[in-house]
XYZ file of C-alpha atoms in Angstrom:
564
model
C -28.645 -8.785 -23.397
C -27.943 -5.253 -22.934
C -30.727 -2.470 -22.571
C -32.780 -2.576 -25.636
C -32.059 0.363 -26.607
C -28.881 -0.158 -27.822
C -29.365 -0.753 -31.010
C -26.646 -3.706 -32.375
C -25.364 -0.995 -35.209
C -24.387 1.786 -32.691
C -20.401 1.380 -32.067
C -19.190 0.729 -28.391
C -16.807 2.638 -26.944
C -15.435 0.673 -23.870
C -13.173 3.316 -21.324
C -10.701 1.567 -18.854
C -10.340 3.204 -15.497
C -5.995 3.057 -15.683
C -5.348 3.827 -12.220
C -8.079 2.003 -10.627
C -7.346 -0.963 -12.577
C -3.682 -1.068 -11.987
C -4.213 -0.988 -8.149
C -7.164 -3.576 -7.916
C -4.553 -6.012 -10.498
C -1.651 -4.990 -8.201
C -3.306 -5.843 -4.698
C -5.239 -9.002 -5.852
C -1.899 -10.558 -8.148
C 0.352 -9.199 -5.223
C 0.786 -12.628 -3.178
C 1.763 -14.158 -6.235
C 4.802 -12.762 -6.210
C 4.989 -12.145 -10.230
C 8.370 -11.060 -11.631
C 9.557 -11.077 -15.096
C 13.519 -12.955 -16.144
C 14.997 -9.793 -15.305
C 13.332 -9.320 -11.777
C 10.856 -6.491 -12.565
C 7.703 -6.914 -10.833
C 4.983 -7.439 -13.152
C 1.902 -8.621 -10.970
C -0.113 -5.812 -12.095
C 0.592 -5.801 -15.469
C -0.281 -9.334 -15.767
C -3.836 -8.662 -13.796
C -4.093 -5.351 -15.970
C -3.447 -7.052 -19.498
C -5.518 -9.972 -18.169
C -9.000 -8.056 -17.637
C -7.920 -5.910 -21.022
C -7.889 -9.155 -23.173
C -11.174 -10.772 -21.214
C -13.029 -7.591 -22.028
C -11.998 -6.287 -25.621
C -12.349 -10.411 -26.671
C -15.785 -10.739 -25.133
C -17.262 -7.479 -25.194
C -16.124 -7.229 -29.006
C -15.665 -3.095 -28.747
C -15.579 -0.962 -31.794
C -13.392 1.746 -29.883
C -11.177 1.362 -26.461
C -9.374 3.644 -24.369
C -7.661 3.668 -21.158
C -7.413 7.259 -18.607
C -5.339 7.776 -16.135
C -4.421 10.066 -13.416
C -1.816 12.651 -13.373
C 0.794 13.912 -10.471
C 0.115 17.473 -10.488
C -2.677 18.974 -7.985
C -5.839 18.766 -9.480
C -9.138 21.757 -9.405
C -10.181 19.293 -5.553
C -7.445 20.130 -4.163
C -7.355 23.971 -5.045
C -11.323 23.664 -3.412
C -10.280 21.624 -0.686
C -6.551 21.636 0.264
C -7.229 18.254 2.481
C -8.720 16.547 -0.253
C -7.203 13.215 -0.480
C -4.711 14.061 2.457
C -4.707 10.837 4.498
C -3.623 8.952 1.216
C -0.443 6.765 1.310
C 2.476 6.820 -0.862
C 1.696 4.811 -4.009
C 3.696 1.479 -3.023
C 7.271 1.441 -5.362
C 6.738 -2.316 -6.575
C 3.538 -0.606 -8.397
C 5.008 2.443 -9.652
C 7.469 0.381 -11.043
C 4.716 -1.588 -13.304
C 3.243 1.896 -14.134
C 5.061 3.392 -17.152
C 5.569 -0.616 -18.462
C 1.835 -0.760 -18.591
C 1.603 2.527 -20.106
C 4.863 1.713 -22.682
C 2.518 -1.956 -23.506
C -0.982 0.197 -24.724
C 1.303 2.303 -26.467
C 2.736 -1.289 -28.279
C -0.770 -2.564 -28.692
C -2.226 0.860 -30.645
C -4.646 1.876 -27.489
C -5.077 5.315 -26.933
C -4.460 6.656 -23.126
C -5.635 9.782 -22.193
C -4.697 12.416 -18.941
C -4.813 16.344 -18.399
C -3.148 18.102 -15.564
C -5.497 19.722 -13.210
C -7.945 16.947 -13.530
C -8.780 13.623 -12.380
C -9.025 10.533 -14.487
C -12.954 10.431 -13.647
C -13.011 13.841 -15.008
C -11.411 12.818 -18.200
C -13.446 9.574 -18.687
C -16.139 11.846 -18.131
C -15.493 14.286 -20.770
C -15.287 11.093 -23.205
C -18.182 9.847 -22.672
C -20.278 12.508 -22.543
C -18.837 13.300 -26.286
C -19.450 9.335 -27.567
C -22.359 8.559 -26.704
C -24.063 11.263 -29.187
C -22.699 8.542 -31.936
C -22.714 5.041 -30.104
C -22.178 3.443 -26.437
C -20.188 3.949 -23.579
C -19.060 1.295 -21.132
C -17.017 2.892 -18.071
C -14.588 -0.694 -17.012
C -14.070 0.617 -13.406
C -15.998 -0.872 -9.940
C -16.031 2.857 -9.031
C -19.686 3.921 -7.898
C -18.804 7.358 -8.151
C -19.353 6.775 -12.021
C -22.516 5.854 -11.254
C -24.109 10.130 -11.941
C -22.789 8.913 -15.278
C -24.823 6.273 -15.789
C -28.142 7.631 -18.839
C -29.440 5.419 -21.743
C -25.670 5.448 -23.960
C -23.222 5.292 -20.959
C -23.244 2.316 -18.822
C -21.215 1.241 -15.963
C -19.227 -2.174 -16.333
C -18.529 -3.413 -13.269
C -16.185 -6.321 -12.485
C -17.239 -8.834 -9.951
C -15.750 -11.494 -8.163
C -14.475 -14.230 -10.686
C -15.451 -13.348 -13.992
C -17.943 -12.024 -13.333
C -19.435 -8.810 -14.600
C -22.671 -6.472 -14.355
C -23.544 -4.130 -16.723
C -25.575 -1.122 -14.726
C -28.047 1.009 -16.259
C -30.481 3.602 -14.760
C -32.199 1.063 -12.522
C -29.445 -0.590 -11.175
C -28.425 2.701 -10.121
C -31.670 3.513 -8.405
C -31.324 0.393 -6.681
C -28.096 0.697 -5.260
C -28.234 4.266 -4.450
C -32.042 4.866 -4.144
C -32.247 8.042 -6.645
C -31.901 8.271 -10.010
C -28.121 8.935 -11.667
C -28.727 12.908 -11.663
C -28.797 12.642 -8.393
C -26.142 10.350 -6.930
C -23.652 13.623 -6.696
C -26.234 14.541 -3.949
C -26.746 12.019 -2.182
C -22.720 11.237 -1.971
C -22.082 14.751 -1.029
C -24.080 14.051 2.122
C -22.291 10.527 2.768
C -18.999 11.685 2.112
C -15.791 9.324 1.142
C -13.487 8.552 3.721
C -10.774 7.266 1.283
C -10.904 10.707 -0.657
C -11.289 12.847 2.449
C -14.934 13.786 1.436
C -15.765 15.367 4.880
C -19.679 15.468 4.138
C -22.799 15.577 6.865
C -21.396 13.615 9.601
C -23.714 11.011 11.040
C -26.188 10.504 7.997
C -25.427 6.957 5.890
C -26.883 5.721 2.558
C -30.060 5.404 3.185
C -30.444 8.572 5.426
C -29.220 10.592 2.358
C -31.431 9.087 -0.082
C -34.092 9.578 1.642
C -33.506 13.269 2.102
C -32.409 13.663 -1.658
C -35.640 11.692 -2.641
C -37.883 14.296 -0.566
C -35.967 17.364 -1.465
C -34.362 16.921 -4.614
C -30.764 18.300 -4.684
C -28.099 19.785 -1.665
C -29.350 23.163 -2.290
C -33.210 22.736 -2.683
C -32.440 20.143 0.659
C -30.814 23.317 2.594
C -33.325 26.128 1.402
C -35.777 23.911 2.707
C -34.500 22.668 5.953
C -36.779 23.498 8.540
C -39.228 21.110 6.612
C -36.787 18.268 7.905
C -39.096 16.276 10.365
C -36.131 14.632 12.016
C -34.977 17.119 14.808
C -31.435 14.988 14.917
C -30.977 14.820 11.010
C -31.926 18.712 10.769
C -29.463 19.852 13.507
C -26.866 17.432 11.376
C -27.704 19.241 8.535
C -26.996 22.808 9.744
C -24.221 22.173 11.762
C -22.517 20.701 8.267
C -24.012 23.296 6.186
C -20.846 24.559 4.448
C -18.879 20.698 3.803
C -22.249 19.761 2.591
C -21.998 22.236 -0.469
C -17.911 21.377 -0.146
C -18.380 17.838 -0.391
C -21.029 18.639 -3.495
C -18.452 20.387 -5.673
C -16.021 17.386 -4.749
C -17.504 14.655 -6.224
C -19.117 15.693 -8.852
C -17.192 14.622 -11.895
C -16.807 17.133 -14.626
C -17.579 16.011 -18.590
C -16.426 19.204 -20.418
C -12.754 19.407 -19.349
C -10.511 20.998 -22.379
C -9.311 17.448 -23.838
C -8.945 16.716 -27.440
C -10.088 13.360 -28.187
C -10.293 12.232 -31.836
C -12.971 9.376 -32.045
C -10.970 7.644 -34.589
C -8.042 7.414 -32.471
C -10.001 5.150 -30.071
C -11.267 2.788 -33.029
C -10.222 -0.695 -31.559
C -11.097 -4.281 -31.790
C -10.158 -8.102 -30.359
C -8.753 -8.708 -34.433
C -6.203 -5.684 -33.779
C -5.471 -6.757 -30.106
C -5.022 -10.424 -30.965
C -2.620 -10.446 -34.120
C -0.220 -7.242 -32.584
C 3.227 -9.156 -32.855
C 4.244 -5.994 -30.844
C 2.684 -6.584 -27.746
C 2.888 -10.104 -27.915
C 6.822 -9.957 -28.162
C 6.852 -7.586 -25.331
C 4.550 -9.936 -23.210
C 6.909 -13.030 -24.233
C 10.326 -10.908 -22.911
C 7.809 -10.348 -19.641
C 7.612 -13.821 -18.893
C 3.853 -13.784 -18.974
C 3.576 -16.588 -21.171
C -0.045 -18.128 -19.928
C -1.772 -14.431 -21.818
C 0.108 -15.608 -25.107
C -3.304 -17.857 -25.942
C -4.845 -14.677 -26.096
C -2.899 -14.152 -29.263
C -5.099 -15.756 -31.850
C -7.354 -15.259 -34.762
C -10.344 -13.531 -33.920
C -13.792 -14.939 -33.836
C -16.309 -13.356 -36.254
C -18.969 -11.302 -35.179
C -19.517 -9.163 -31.995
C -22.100 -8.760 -29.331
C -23.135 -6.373 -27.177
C -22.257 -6.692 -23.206
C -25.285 -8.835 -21.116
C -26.824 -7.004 -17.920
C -25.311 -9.674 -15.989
C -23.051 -12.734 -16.540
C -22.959 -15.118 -13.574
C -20.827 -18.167 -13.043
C -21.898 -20.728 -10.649
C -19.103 -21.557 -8.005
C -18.824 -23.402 -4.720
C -18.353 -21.791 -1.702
C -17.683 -23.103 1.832
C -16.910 -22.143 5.260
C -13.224 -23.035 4.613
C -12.999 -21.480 1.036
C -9.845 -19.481 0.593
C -10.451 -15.667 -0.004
C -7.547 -15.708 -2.457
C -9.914 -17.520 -5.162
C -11.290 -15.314 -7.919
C -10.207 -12.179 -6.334
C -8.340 -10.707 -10.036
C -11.662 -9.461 -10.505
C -12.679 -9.062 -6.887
C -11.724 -6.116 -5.060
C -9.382 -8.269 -2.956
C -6.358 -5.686 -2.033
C -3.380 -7.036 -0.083
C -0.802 -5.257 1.841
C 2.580 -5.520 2.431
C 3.472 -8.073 5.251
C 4.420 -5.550 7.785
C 0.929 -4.219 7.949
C -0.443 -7.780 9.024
C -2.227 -7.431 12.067
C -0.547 -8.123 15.540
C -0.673 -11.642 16.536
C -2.012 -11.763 20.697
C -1.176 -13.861 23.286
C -3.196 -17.306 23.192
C -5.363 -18.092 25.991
C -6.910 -14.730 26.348
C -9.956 -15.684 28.565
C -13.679 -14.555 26.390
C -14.737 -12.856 29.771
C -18.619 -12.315 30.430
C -20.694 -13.582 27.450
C -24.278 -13.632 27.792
C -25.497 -15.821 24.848
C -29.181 -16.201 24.128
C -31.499 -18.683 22.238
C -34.573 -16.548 21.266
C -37.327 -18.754 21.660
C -40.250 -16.211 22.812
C -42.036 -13.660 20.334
C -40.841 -11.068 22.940
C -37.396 -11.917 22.451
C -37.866 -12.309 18.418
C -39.385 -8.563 18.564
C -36.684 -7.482 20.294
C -33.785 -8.983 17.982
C -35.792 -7.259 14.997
C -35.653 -3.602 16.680
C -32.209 -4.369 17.484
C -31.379 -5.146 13.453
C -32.888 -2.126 11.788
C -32.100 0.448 14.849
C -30.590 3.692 12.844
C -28.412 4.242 15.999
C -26.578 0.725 15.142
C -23.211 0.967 13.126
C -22.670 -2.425 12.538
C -23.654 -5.907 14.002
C -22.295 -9.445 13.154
C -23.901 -12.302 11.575
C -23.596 -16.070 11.056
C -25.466 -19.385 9.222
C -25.998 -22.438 10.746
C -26.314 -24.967 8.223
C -27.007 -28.761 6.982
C -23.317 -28.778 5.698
C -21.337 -27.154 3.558
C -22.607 -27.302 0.375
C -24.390 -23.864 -0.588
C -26.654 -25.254 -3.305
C -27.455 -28.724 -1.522
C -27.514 -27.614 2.218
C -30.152 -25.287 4.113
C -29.791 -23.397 7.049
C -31.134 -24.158 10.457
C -30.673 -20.957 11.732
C -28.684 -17.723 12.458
C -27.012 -16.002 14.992
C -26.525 -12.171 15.666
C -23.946 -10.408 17.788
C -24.365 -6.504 18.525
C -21.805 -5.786 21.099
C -19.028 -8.253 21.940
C -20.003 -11.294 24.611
C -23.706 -10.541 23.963
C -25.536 -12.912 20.942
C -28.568 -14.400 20.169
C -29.632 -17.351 18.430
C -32.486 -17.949 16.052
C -33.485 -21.635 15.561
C -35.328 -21.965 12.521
C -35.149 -25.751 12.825
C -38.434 -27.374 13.952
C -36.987 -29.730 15.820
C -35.408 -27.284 17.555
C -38.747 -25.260 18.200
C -41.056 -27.875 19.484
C -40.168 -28.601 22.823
C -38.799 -31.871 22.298
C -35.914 -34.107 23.168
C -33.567 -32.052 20.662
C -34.408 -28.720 22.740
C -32.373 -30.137 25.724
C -34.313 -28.924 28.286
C -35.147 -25.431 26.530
C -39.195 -24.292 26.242
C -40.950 -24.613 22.969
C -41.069 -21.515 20.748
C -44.131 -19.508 20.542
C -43.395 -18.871 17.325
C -43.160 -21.146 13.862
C -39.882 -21.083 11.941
C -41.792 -19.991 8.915
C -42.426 -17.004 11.150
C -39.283 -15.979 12.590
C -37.608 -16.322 8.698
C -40.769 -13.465 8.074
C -39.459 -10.924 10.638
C -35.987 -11.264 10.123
C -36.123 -11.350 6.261
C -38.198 -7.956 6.472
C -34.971 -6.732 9.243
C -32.624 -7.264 7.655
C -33.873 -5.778 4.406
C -34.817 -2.629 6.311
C -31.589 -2.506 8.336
C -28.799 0.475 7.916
C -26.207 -0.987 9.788
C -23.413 -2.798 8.033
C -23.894 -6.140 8.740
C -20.486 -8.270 9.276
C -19.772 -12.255 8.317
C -16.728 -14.308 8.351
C -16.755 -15.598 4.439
C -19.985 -13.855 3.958
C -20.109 -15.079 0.700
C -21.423 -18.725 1.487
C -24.176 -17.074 4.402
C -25.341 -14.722 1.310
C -25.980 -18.044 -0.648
C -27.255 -20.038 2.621
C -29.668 -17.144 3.347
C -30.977 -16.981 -0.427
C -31.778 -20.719 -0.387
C -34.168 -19.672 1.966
C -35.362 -16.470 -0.207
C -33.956 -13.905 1.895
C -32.103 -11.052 0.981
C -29.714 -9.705 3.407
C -30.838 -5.812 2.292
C -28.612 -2.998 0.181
C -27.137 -1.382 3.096
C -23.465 -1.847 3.508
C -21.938 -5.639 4.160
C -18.277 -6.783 4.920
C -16.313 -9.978 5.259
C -13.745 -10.501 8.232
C -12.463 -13.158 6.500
C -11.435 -10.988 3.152
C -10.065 -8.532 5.514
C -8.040 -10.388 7.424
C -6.235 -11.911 4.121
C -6.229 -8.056 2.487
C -4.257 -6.951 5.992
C -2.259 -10.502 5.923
C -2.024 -11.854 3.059
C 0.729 -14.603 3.131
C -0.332 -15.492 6.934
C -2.469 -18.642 6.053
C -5.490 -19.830 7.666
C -8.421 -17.346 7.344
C -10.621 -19.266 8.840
C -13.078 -18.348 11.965
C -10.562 -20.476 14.074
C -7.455 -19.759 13.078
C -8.049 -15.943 12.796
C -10.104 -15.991 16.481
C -6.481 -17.597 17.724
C -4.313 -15.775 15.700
C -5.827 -12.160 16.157
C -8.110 -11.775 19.110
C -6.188 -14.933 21.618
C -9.139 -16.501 21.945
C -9.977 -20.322 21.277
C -13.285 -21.240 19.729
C -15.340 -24.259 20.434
C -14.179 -26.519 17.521
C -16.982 -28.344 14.693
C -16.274 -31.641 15.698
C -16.969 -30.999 19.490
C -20.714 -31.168 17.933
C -21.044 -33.574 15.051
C -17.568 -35.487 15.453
C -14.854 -36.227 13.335
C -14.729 -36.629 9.607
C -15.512 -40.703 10.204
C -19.211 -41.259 11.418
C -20.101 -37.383 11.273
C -23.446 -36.318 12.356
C -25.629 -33.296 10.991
C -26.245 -30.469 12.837
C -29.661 -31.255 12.959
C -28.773 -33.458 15.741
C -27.075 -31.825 17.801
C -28.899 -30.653 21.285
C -29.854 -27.161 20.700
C -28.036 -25.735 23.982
C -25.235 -26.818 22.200
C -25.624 -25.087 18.627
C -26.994 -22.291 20.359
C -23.499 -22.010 22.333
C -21.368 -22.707 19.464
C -23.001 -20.409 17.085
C -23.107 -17.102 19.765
C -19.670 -17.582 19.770
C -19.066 -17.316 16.062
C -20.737 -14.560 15.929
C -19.193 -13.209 18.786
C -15.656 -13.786 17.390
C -17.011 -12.369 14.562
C -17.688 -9.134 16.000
C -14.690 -8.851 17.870
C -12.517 -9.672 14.731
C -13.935 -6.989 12.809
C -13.594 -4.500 15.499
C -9.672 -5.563 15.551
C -9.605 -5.413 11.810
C -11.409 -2.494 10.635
C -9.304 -0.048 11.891
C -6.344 -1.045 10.396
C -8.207 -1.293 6.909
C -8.990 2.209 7.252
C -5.591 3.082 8.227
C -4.912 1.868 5.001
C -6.875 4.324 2.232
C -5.914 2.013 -0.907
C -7.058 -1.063 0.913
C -10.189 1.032 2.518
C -11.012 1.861 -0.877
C -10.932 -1.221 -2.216
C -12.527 -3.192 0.337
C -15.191 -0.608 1.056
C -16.123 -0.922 -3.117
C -16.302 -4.380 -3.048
């Protein structure tokens, strides 16, 4: 259920984030290649119309409408003539799609809305701030800018991977950002946006920011009372970004009173008007996109308010493909001649030092490495049971902080104890219960952005286990490397370690055999996993530092991937 306090008689006003949506439907549909009898590209369209059905059926709005953005300069850029510089021309295939989708709401009776000199965020803005004196507002965008929005009548609706949703209020706010909603314009003016050109205070994350907004309050109360920073290296940060500090402030802060007529009963919208308009449904027939005609039927009776959350269990594996699920993901693609260079195979790994951390000395030490503020980013990987993320546990993980250097955590007692499993290796002077302690409490303290190849199934291995892997920033080298190639095949750890970097990994079955007769990793020697799993991480590592540049060469795909 939603907050309480929105009572079930209050309308809902649900506001569609037109541009944003149109890219994330574009990029994720892309591969597929979409085209309508006459040849138009209509990949977008069909993602856009598909999320606009989903939502208005089972969110059961009282009033919808859909903002976009406009060509002309806006107010930014007359502030900050590099503001949004580094972007990339819009690709043609989706402006193309762009006036269809517009020319479709216009057949289906929804209301769009746009004003030169201002953003769509400013004009979604400016809506809500008007509706919710008479009912809710639910922002559809994955934007967290939206997020100073957030009060008791506007919510954000976030799309998630599958179909999922979340619904976030005041606290989710608090918990992603670490302040309260009045303050998030702070806290981003410090951290900047690299996709919008935000310059901000250069060398000061997340959490550094919130922590500073938390003690001081706002930008300005922050710089009147700078010599009260404690941190010598934040404060000399601070003053030597004084002026894009207060830049960055009047950037992204999203304005709700722009001059915009909106008439309330324009908006007034439900599933029963959506799902019997012949209109749209004959346009959506000539498009080709005949698997949304079953959203053209009678509508049920009733309506609900949105849940906080709505989860939907799925399997995930080492081997999943990152294609699945991604219409509501923030999977972008690109076009093929941005896939990343293929090297040479047989590239030799060079030095690797790889280390099985068996000594408290050496557990300490992997800790201070995790939450060191000086790291940007470090690598991690599961060793499991199998591949089944509800049925299988994890035996331990591995962590790689520059390339050829990773360690290995045995959590495995078997693999602790000294005995004929440990291959020679000393017992631990530590329990596994232990070692889960110090790196559950790292890696929830950590403020480096921690790295996994399908990162999806090592969130669900490490949560089997109760640990969270922290709200600092995470990324998935397998996701990237289908965003920057996405009709290459073969995402996996292997294939991308070959395909990308030259290198070739030490293969599964080397350690439990062949599909016939295959042991569990709980056998193997632990020399062996220890080896095997330094190098995933390793390759890991070294994939992401191939990768990541070439995402944020790529500002749409940045964006998108960075949001996710």
């Amino acid at each position: 259920m939603i907050h309480s306090q929105h009572s079930s008689e209050r309308p809902r006003l649900f506001v569609f984030d037109g541009m944003a949506l149109l890219f994330r439907s574009f990029y994720a549909m892309g591969r597929a290649g979409l085209t309508s009898p006459e040849g138009l590209p209509t990949g977008a369209i069909f993602g856009f119309l598909k999320i606009l059905q989903k939502v208005v059926k089972e969110q059961k709005p009282t009033h919808v409408a859909v903002t976009w953005d406009r060509k002309e300069k806006t107010f930014r850029h007359e502030t900050f003539t590099e503001y949004k510089a580094n972007r990339s021309e819009t690709p043609p295939e989706l402006l193309s799609q762009i006036p269809v989708i517009k020319e479709l709401l216009e057949r289906a009776d929804i209301p769009s809305f746009s004003l030169a000199g201002f953003e769509g965020d400013d004009v979604i803005g400016t809506i809500a701030r008007r509706f919710e004196t008479q009912g809710d507002v639910f922002i559809v965008s994955a934007d967290k800018d939206f997020m100073q929005l957030v009060n008791d009548h506007i919510k954000l609706f976030s799309l998630k991977a599958g179909d999922d949703y979340e619904v976030m209020g005041r606290e989710h706010v608090i918990d992603y950002f670490g302040v309260p909603p009045e303050q998030v314009c702070d806290v981003l003016a410090i951290i900047g946006d690299k996709v919008d050109n935000v310059p901000g205070v250069k060398g000061i994350g997340e959490k550094g920011a919130a922590k500073l907004i938390q003690e001081f309050g706002t930008v300005e109360k922050l710089y009147e009372n700078i010599d009260k920073v404690s941190n010598p290296r934040l404060r000399g940060l601070l003053e030597t970004s004084r002026d894009s500090a207060f830049l960055s402030r009047r950037l992204v802060e999203i304005h709700t009173e722009v001059p915009l007529n909106v008439d309330e009963s324009l908006m007034r919208y439900t599933w029963d008007q959506l799902s019997h308009n012949q209109k749209l449904k004959h346009e959506i027939e000539h498009l080709g996109m005949n698997s949304l005609l079953k959203g053209f039927a009678p509508a049920d009776a009733g309506a609900s308010a949105p849940s906080e959350k709505k989860t939907s269990a799925k399997r995930a594996a080492k081997s999943a493909s990152p294609e699945q699920d991604l219409l509501f993901s923030s999977g972008e693609s690109a076009p093929a001649e941005t896939a990343p260079a293929e090297k040479p195979v047989g590239k030799d790994w060079g030095t690797r030092n790889y280390i099985c951390v068996l000594t408290r000395a050496e557990l300490n030490s992997l800790v201070e490495k995790i939450v060191s503020p000086d790291l940007a980013c470090f690598a991690f990987d599961t060793e499991t049971t199998g591949l089944d993320f509800i049925e299988h546990k994890p035996i331990g993980c591995s962590f790689c902080f520059e390339s050829g250097i990773a360690f290995y955590l045995p959590l495995f007692e078997s693999h602790l104890d000294g005995g004929g499993l440990c291959d020679g290796l000393p017992k631990a002077d530590f329990s596994a219960k232990l070692a889960l302690e110090c790196i559950s409490d790292a890696l929830k303290k950590r403020t480096a952005t921690l790295v996994a190849h399908n990162l999806k199934f090592d969130l669900h291995q490490m949560r089997n286990l109760g640990v969270d892997l922290g709200s600092a920033p995470i990324a998935d080298t397998m996701i990237a490397a289908w965003m920057l190639n996405p009709s290459g095949g073969g995402y996996g750890l292997d294939a991308q370690s070959l395909k990308v970097l030259g290198l070739t990994k030490i293969p599964t079955s080397r350690l439990i055999g062949k599909e016939a007769g295959r042991q569990s990793m709980t056998q193997v020697p632990l020399a062996q996993i220890t080896e095997y799993a330094c190098e995933d991480v390793d390759a890991t590592l070294r994939l992401w530092n191939e990768l990541s540049p070439q995402l944020d060469g790529q500002e749409k795909l940045a964006r998108l991937f960075h949001d996710l």
